[in-house]
CSV table of C-alpha atoms in Angstrom, one decimal:
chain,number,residue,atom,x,y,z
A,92,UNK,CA,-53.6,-20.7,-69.0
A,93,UNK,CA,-52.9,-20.9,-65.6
A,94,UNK,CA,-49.4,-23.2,-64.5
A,95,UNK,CA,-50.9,-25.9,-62.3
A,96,UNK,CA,-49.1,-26.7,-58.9
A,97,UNK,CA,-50.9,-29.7,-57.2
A,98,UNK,CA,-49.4,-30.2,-53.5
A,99,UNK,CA,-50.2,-33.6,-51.4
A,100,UNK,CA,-49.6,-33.3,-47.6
A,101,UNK,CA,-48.5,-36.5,-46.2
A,102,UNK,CA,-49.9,-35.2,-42.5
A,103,UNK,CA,-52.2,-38.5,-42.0
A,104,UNK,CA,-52.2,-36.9,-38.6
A,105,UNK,CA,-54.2,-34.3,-39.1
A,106,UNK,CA,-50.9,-32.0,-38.4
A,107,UNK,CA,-51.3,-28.5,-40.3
A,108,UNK,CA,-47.7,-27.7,-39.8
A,109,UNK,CA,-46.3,-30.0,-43.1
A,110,UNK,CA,-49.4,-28.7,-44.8
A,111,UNK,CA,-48.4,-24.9,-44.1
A,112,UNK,CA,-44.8,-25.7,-45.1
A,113,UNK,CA,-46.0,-27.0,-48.5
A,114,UNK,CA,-48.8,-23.8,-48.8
A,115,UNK,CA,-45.7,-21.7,-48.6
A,116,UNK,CA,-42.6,-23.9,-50.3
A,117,UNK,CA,-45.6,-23.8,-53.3
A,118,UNK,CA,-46.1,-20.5,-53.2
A,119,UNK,CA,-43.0,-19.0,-52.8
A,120,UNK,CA,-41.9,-21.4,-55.7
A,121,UNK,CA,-44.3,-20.2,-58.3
A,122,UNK,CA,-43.4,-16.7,-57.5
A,123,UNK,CA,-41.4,-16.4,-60.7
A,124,UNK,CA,-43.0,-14.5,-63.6
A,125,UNK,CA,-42.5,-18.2,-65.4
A,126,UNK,CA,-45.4,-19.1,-63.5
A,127,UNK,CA,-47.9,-16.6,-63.5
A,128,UNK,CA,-50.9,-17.3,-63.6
A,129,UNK,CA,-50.2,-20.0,-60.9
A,130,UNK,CA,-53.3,-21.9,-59.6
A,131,UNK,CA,-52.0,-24.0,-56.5
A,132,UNK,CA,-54.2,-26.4,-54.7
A,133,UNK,CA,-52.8,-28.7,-52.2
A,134,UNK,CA,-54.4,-31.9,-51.0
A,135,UNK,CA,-54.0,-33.1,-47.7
A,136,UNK,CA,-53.7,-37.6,-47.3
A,137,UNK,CA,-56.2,-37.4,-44.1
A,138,UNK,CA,-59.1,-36.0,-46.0
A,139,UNK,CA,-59.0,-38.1,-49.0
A,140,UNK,CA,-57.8,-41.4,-47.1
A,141,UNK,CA,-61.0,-43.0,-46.3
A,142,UNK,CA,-62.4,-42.4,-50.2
A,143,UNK,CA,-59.1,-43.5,-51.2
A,144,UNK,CA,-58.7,-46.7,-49.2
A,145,UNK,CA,-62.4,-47.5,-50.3
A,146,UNK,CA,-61.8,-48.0,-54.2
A,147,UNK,CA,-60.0,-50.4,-55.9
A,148,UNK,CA,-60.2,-49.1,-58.9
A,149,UNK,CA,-60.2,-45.6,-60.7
A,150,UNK,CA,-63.9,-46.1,-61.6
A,151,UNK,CA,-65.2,-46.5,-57.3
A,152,UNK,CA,-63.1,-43.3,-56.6
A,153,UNK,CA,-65.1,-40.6,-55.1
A,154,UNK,CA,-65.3,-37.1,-53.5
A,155,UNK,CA,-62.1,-35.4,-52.9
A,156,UNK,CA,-60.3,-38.4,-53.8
A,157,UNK,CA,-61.2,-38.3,-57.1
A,158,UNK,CA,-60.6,-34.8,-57.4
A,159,UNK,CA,-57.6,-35.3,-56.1
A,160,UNK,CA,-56.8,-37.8,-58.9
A,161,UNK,CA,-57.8,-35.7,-61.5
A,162,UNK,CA,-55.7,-32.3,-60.1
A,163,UNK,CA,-52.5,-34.8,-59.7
A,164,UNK,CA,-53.0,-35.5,-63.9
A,165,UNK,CA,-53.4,-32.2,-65.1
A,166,UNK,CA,-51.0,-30.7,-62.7
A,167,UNK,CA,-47.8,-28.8,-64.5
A,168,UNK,CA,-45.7,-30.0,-61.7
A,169,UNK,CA,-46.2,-32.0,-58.2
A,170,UNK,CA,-44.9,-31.6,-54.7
A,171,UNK,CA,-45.4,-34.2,-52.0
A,172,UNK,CA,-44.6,-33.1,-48.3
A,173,UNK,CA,-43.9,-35.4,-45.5
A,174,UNK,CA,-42.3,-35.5,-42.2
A,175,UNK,CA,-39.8,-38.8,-41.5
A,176,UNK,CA,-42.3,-39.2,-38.4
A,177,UNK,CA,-45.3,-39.7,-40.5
A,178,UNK,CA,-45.1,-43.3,-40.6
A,179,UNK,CA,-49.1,-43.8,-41.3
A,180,UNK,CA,-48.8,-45.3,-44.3
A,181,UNK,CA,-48.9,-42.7,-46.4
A,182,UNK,CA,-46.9,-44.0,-48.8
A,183,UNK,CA,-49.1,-47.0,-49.7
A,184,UNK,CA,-51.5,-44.2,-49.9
A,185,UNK,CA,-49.7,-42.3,-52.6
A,186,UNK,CA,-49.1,-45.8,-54.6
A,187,UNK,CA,-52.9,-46.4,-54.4
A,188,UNK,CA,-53.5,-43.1,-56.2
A,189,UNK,CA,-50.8,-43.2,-58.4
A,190,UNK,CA,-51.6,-46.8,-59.4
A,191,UNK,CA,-55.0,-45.2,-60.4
A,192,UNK,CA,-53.8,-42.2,-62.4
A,193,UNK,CA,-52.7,-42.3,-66.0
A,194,UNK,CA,-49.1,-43.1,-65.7
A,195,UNK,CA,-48.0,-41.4,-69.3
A,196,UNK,CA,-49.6,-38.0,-67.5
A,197,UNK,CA,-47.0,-38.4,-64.9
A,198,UNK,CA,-43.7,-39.7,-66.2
A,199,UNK,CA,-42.4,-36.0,-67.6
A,200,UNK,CA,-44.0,-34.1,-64.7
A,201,UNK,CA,-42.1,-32.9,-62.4
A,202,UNK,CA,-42.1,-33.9,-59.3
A,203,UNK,CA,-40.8,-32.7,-55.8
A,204,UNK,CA,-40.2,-34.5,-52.7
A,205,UNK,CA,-40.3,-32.4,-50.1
A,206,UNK,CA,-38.9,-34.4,-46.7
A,207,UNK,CA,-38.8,-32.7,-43.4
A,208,UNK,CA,-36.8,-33.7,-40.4
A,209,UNK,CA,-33.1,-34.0,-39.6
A,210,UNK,CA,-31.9,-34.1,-42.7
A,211,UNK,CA,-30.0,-37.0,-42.8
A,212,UNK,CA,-33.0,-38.5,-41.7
A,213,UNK,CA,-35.1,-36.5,-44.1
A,214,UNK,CA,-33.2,-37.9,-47.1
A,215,UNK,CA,-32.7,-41.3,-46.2
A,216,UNK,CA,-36.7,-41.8,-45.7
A,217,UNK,CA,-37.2,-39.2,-48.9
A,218,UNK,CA,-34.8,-41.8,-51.0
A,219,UNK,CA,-36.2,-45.1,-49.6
A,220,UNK,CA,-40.4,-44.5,-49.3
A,221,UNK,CA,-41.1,-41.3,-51.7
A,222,UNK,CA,-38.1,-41.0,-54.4
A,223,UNK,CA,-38.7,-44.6,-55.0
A,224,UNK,CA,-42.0,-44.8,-55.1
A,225,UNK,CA,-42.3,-42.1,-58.2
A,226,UNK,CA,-38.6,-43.8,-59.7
A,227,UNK,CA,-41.1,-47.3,-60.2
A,228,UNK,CA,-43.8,-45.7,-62.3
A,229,UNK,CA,-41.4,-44.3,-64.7
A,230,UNK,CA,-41.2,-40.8,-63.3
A,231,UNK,CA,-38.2,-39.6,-64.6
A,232,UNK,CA,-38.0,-35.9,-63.0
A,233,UNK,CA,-37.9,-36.4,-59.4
A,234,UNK,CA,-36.1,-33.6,-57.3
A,235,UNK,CA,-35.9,-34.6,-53.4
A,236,UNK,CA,-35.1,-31.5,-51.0
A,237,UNK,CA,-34.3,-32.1,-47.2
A,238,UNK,CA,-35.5,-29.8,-44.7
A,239,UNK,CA,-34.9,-29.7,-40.9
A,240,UNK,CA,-37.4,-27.7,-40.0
A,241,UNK,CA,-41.4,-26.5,-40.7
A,242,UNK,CA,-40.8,-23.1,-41.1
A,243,UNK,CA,-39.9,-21.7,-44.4
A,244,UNK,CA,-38.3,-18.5,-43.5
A,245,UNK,CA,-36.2,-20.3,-41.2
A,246,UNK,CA,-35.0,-22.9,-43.5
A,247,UNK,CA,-34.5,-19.9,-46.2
A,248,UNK,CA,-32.2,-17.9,-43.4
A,249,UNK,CA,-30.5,-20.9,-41.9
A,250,UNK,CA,-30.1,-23.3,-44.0
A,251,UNK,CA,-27.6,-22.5,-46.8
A,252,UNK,CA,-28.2,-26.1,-48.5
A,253,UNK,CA,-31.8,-26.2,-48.5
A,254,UNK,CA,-31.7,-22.0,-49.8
A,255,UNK,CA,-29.5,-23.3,-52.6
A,256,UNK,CA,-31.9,-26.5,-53.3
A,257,UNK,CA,-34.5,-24.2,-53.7
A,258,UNK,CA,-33.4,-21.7,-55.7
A,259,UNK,CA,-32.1,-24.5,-58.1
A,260,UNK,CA,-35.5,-26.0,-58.3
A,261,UNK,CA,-36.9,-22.9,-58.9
A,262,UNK,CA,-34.6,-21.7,-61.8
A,263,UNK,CA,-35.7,-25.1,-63.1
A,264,UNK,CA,-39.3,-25.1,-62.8
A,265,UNK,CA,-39.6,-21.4,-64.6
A,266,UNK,CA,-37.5,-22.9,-67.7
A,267,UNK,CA,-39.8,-25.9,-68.1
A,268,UNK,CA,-42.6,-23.8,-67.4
A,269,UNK,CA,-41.2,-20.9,-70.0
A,270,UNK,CA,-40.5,-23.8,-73.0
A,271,UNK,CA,-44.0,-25.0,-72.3
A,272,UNK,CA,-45.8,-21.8,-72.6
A,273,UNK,CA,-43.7,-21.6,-76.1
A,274,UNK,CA,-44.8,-24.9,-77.2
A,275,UNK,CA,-48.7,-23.3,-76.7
A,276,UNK,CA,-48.0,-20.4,-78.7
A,277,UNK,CA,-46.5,-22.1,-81.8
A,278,UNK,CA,-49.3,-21.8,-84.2
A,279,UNK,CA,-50.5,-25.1,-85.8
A,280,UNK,CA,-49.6,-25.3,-89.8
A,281,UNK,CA,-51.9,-27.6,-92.0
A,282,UNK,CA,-50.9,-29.3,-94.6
């Protein structure tokens, strides 16, 4: 069984570069052999708004919204990408979905905010609008990373606290990831 990564963009601009960032911060994360096979999909706010801002309830959700419902549940782990200059509403966005998902699917997943800017910046508005946002549905393993900049090999090569973040995150990841894949393989006894 493949280890699902679901990604949501936060470019409600349309912007590819937060979108690359999060193709490759997902990629390069699941790179472990913890993780293989890794199925990654990553959702972008823009193409799902409209269907999203159309239903009020889980039932009226439609298209790539509702897929994008259904990937978020069944996902292993989840990382939301957004720049501090994104301020679009994407985070009522996120609420509206996550008010529609099943919240006991999402309060042992873990989750990764992944906040681009300066980083003060980036983890002030990380804390305050994303962090939060996951903390009030119960979400109990939420991991926030700054990053200054869109480019991934240049945050790996220059920035010694986000390289450290990282590699912590991903040490993480594979030993939840390893523990679950034990928990599979435990044959069922019956009584």
């Amino acid at each position: 069984m493949a280890y699902r990564l679901i990604g949501f963009s936060a470019a409600t601009d349309g912007s590819s570069k937060i979108t690359d960032l999060l193709t490759d911060f997902s990629g390069r994360l699941v790179q472990d052999a913890a993780f293989q096979p890794a199925d990654i999909t990553v959702h972008t706010l823009s193409h799902i708004e409209n269907d999203l801002r159309s239903a009020r309830f889980r039932s009226e959700l439609e298209g790539q919204a509702r897929g994008a419902l259904l990937d978020c549940e069944a996902a292993e782990a989840l990382v939301i990408a957004a720049s501090v200059k994104a301020y679009r509403g994407y985070p009522g966005l996120l609420k509206h979905l996550i008010d529609m998902a099943d919240l006991e699917l999402l309060r042992r997943k873990p989750i990764v905010v992944l906040a681009i800017g300066p980083v003060s910046s980036a983890t002030r508005h990380a804390r305050l609008e994303l962090r939060l946002l996951f903390r009030s549905v119960g979400a109990t393993n939420v991991r926030l990373i700054g990053a200054p900049h869109t480019q991934f090999k240049q945050l790996m090569s220059e920035d010694p606290g986000f390289f450290r973040a990282f590699n912590e995150l991903q040490t993480d990841l594979a030993v939840s990831a390893s523990a679950a894949k034990q928990t599979q393989l435990r044959p069922v006894r019956v009584a």
